[in-house]
PDB file of C-alpha atoms in Angstrom:
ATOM      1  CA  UNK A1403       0.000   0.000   0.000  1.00  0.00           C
ATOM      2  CA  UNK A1404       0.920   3.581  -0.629  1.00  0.00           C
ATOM      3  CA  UNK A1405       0.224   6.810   0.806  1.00  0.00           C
ATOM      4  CA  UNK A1406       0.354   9.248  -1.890  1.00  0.00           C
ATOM      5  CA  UNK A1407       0.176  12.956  -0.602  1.00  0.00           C
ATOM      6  CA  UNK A1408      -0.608  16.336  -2.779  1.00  0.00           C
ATOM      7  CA  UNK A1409       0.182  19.795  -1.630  1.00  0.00           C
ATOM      8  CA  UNK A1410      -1.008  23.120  -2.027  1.00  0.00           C
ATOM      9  CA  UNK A1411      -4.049  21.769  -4.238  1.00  0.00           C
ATOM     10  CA  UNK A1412      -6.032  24.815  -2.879  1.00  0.00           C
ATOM     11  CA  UNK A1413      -5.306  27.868  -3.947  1.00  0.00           C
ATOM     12  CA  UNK A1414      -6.095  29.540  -0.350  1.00  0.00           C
ATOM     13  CA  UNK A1415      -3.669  27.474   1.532  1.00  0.00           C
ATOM     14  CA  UNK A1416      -1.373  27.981  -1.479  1.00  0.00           C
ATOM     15  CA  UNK A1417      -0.973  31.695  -0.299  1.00  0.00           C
ATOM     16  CA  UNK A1418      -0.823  31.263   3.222  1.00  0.00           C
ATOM     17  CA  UNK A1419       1.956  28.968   3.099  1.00  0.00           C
ATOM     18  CA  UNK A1420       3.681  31.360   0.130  1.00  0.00           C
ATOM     19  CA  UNK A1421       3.565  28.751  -2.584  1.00  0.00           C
ATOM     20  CA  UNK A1422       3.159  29.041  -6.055  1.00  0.00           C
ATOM     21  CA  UNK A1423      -0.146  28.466  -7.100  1.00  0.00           C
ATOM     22  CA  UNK A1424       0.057  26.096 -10.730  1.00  0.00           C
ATOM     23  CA  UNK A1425       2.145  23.833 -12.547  1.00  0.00           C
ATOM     24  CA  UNK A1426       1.813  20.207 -11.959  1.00  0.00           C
ATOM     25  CA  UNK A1427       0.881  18.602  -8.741  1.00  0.00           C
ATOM     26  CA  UNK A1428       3.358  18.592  -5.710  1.00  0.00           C
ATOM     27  CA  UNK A1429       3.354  15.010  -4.970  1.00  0.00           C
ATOM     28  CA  UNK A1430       4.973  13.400  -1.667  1.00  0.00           C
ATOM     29  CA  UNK A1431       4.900  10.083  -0.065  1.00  0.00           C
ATOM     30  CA  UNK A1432       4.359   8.791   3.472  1.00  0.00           C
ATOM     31  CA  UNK A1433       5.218   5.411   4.774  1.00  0.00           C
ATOM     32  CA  UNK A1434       2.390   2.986   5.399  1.00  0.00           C
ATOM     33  CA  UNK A1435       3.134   3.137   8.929  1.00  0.00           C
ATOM     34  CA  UNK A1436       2.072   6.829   8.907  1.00  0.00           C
ATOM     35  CA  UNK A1437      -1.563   5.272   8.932  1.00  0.00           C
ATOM     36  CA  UNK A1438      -3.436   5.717  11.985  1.00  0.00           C
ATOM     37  CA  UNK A1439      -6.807   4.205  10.953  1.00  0.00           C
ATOM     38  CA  UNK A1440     -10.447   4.827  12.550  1.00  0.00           C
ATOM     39  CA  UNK A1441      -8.561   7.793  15.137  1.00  0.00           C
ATOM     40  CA  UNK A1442      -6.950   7.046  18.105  1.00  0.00           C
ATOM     41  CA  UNK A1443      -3.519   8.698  19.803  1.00  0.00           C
ATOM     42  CA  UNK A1444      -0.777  11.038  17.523  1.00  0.00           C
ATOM     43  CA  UNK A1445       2.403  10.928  18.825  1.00  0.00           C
ATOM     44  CA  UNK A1446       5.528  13.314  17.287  1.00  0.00           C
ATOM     45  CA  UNK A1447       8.603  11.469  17.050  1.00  0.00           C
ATOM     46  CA  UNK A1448      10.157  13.542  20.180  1.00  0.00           C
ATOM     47  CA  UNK A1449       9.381  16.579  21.910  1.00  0.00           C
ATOM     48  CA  UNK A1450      10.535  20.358  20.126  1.00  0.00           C
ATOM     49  CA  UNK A1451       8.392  19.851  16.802  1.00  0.00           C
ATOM     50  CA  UNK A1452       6.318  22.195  15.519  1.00  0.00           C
ATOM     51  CA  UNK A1453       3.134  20.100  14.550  1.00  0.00           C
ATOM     52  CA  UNK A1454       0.453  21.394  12.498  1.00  0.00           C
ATOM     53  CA  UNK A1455      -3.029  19.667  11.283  1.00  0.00           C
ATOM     54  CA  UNK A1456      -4.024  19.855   7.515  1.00  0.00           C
ATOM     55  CA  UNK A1457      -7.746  18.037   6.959  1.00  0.00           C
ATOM     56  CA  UNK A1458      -8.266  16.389   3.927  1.00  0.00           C
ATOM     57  CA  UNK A1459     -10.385  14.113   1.521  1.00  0.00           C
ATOM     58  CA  UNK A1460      -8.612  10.564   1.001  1.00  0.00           C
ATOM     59  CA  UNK A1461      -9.087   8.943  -2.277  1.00  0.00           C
ATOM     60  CA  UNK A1462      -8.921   5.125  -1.686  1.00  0.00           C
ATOM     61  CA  UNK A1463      -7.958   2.975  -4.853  1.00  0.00           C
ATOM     62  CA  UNK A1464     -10.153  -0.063  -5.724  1.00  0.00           C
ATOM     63  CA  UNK A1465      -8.783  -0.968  -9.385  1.00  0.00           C
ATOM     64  CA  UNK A1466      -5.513   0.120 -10.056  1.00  0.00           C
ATOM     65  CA  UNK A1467      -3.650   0.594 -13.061  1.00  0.00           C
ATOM     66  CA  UNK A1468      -0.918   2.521 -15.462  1.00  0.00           C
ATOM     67  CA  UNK A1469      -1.841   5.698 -17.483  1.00  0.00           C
ATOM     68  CA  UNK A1470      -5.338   6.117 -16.605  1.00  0.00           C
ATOM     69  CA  UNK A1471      -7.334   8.729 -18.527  1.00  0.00           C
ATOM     70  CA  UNK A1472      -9.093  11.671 -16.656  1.00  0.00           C
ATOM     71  CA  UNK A1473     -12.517  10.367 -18.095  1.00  0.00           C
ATOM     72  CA  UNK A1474     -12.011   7.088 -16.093  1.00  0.00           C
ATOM     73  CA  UNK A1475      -9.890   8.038 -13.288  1.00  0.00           C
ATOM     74  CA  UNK A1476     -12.945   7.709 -10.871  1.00  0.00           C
ATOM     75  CA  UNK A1477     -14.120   4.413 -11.852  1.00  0.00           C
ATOM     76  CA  UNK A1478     -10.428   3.255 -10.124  1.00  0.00           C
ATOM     77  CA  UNK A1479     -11.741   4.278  -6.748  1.00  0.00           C
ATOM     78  CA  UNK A1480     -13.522   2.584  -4.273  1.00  0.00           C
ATOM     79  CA  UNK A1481     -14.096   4.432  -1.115  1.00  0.00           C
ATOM     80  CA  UNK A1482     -13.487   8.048   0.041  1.00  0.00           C
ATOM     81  CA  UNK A1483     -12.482   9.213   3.822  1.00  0.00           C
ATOM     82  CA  UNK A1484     -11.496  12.215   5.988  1.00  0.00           C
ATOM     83  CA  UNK A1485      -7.986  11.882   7.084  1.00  0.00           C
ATOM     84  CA  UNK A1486      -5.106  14.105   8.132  1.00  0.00           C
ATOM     85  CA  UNK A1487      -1.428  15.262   6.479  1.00  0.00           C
ATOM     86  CA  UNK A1488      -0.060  15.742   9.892  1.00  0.00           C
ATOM     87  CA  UNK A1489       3.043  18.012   9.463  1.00  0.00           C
ATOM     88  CA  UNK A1490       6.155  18.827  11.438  1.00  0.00           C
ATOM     89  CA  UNK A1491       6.039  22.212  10.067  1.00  0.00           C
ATOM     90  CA  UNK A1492       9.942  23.387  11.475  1.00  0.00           C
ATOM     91  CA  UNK A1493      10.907  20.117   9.523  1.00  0.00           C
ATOM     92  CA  UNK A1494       9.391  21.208   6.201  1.00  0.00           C
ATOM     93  CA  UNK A1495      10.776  24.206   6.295  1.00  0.00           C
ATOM     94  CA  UNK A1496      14.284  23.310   6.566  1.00  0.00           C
ATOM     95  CA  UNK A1497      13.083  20.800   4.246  1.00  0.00           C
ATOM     96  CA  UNK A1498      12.175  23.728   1.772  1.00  0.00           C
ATOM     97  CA  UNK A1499      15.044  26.280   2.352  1.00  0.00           C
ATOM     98  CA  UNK A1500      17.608  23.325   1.361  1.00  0.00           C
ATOM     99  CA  UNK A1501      16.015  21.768  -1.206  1.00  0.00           C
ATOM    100  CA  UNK A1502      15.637  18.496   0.539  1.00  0.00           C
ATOM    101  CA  UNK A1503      12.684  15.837   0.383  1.00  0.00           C
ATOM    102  CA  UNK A1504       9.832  16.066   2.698  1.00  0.00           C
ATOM    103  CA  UNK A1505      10.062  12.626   4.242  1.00  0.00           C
ATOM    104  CA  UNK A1506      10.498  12.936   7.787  1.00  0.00           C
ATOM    105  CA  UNK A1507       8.172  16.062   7.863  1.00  0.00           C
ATOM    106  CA  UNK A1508       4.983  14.052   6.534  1.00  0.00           C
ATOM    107  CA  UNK A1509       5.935  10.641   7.215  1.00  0.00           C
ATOM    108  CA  UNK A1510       6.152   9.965  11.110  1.00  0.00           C
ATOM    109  CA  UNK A1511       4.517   7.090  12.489  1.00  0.00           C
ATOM    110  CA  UNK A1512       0.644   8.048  12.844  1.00  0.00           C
ATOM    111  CA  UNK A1513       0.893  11.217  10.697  1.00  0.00           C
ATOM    112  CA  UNK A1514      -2.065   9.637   8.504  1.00  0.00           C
ATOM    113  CA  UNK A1515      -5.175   9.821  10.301  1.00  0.00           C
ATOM    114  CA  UNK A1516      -7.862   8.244   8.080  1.00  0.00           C
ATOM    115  CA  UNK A1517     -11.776   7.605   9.442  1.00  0.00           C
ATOM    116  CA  UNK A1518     -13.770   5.068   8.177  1.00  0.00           C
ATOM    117  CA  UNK A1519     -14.128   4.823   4.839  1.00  0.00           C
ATOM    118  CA  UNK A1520     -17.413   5.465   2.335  1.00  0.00           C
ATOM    119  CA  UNK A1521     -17.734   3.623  -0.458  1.00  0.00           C
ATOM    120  CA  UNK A1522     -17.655   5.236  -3.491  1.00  0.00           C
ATOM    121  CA  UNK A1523     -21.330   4.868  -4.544  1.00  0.00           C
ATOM    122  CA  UNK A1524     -22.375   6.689  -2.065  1.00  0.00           C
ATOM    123  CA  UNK A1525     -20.491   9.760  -2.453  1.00  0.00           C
ATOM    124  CA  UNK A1526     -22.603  11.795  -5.326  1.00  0.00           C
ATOM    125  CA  UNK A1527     -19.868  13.955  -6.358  1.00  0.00           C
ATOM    126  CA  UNK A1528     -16.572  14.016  -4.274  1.00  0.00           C
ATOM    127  CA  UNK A1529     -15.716  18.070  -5.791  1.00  0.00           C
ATOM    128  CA  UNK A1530     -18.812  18.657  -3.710  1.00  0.00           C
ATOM    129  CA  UNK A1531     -17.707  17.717  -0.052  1.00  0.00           C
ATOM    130  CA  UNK A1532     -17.283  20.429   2.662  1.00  0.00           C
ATOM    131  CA  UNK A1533     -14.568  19.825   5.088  1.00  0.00           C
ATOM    132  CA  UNK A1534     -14.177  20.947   8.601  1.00  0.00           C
ATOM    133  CA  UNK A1535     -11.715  20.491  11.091  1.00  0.00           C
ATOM    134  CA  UNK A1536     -12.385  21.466  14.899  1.00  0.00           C
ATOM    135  CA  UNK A1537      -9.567  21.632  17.894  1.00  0.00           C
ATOM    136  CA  UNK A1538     -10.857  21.054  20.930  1.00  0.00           C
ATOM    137  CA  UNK A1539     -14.448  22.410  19.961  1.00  0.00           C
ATOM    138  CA  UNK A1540     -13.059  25.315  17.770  1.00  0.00           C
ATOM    139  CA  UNK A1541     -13.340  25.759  13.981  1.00  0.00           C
ATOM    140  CA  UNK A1542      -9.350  25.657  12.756  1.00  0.00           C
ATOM    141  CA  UNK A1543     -10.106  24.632   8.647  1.00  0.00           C
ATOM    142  CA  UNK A1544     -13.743  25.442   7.030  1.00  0.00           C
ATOM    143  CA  UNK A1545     -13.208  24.443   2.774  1.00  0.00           C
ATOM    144  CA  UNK A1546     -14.808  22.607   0.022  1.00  0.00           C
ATOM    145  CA  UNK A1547     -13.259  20.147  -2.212  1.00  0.00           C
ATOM    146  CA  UNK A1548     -14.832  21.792  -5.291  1.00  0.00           C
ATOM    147  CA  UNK A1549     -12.362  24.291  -4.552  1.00  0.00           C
ATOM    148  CA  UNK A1550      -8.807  21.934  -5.265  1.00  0.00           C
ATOM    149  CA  UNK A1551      -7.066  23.889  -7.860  1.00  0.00           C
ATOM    150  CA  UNK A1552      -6.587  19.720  -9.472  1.00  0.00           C
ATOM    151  CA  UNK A1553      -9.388  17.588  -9.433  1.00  0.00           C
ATOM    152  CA  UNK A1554      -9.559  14.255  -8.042  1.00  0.00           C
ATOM    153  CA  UNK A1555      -9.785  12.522 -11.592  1.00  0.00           C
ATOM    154  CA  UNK A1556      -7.175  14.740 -12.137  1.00  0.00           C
ATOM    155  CA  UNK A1557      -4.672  13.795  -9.607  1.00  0.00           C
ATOM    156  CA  UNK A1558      -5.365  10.100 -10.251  1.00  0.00           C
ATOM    157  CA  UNK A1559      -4.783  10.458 -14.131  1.00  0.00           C
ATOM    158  CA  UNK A1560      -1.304  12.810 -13.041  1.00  0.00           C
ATOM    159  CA  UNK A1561      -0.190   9.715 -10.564  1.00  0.00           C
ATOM    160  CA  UNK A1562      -0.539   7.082 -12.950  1.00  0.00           C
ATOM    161  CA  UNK A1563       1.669   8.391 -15.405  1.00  0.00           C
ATOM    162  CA  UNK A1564       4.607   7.955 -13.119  1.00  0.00           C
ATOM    163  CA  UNK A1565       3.678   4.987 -11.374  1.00  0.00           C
ATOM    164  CA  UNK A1566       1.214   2.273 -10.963  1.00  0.00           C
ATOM    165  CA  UNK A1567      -1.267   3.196  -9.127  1.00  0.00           C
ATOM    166  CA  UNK A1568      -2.679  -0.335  -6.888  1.00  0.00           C
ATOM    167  CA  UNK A1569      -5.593  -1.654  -4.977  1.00  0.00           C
ATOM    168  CA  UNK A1570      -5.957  -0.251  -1.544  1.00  0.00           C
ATOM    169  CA  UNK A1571      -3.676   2.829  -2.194  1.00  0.00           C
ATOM    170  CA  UNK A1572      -4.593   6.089  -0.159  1.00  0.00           C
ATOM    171  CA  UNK A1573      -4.520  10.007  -2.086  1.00  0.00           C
ATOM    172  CA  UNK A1574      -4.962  12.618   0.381  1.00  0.00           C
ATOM    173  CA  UNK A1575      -5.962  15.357  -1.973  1.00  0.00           C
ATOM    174  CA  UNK A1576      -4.703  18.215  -0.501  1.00  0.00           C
ATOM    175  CA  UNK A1577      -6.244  20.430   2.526  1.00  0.00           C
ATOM    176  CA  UNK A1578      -7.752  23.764   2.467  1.00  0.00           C
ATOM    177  CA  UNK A1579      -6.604  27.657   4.077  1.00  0.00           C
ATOM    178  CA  UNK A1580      -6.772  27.440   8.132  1.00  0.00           C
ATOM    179  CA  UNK A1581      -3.396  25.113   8.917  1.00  0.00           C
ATOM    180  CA  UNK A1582      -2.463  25.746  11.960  1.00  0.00           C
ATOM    181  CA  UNK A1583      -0.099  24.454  15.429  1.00  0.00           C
ATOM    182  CA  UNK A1584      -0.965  21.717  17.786  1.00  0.00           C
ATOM    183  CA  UNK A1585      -0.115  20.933  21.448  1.00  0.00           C
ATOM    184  CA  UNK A1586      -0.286  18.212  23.669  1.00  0.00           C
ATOM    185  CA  UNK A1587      -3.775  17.227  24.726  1.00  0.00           C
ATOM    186  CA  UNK A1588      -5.385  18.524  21.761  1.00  0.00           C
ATOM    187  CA  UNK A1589      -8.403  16.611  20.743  1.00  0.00           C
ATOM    188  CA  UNK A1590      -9.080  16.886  16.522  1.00  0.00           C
ATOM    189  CA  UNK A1591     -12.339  16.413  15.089  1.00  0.00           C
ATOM    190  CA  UNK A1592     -12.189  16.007  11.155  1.00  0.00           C
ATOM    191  CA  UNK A1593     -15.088  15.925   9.065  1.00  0.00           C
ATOM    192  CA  UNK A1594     -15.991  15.387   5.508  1.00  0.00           C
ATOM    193  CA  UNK A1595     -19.817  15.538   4.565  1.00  0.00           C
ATOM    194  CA  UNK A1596     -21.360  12.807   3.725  1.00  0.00           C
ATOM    195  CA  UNK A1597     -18.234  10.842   3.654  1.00  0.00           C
ATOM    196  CA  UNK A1598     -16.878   9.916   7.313  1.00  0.00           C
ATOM    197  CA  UNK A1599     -15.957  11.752  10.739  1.00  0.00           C
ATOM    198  CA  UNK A1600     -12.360  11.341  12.165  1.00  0.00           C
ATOM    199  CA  UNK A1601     -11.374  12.022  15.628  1.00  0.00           C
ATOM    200  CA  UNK A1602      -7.948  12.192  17.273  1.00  0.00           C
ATOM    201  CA  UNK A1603      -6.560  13.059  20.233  1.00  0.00           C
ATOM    202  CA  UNK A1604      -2.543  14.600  20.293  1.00  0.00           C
ATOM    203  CA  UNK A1605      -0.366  12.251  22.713  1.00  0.00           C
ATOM    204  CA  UNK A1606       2.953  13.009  24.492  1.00  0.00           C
ATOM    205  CA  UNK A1607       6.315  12.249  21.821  1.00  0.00           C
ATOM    206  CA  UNK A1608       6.679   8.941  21.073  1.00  0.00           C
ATOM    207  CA  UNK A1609       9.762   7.456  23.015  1.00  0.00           C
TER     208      UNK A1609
END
């Protein structure tokens, strides 16, 4: 299984993170034991991190396969969920300012929060989800999925063409303006319309 993460696919957290808004997909990938499936406890990999929340729909892929057109790209998925890209923000940026990979910043054990998942049936149109995200009772990220600057079709048909895309891998498409710090003790409540409900609570640094 792979977890295949998109940034800045919305134009509004685009320009509060100072990104250029265009060009193809930015594409990075977190380990499968990133996955923290149905909630439970985060824990950063040690104590001094600057960890933020990003709330997202995840793309789950049911038939896989090389190349896929944008016209069938949705007939490869299966089920959609809310999940988060949890971020050690001081990481990234170093990450950025050197020109270095993302890995360690998006890919700690448990940054992939993913609910329940919806099958795909029963999602009308997944450009038409709202998405919330709430930190211990407060609003933090308020969007819409019909605002990703790249579709999810889109992002499917991009993926394939550099690698094959296989049953039971996870997109998370990419997470609206609001990002924002967490603490120890904070208690996340992620939700996508129609699609699922996530919660998480933040636990002391993993030993």
């Amino acid at each position: 299984m792979k977890i295949l993460g998109i940034g800045t696919n919305y134009a509004s957290h685009a320009a509060e993170m100072g990104s250029p808004i265009g060009g193809d997909p930015v594409v990075f990938l977190k380990p499968s034991s990133a996955l923290l499936a149905d909630g439970g406890i985060v824990r950063p990999p040690g104590p001094g991190h600057e960890l933020h929340h990003e709330v997202e729909l995840v793309v789950r892929i049911g038939k896989g396969g090389k190349r896929i057109p944008f016209e069938k790209a949705l007939d490869c998925v299966d089920a959609y969920a809310v999940g988060l890209d949890l971020t050690l923000r001081d990481l990234q940026k170093e990450a950025k300012r050197l020109g270095r990979p993302w890995a360690l910043a998006k890919g700690f054990d448990t940054s992939a929060p993913v609910s329940a998942f919806r099958v795909a049936a029963e999602v009308p149109d997944p450009q038409q989800v709202a998405l919330t995200l709430k930190v211990n009772g407060q609003v933090r990220q308020s969007g819409s999925t019909a605002d990703m600057i790249v579709p999810v079709a889109g992002l499917i048909a991009f993926l394939s063409q550099y690698m094959t895309l296989e049953p039971g891998d996870l997109v998370f498409t990419g997470t609206p303006a609001g990002v924002g710090p967490l603490k120890t003790g904070d208690v996340l409540e992620a939700e996508a319309a129609g699609v699922g409900k996530l919660r998480v609570t933040v636990g002391a640094a993993a030993g």
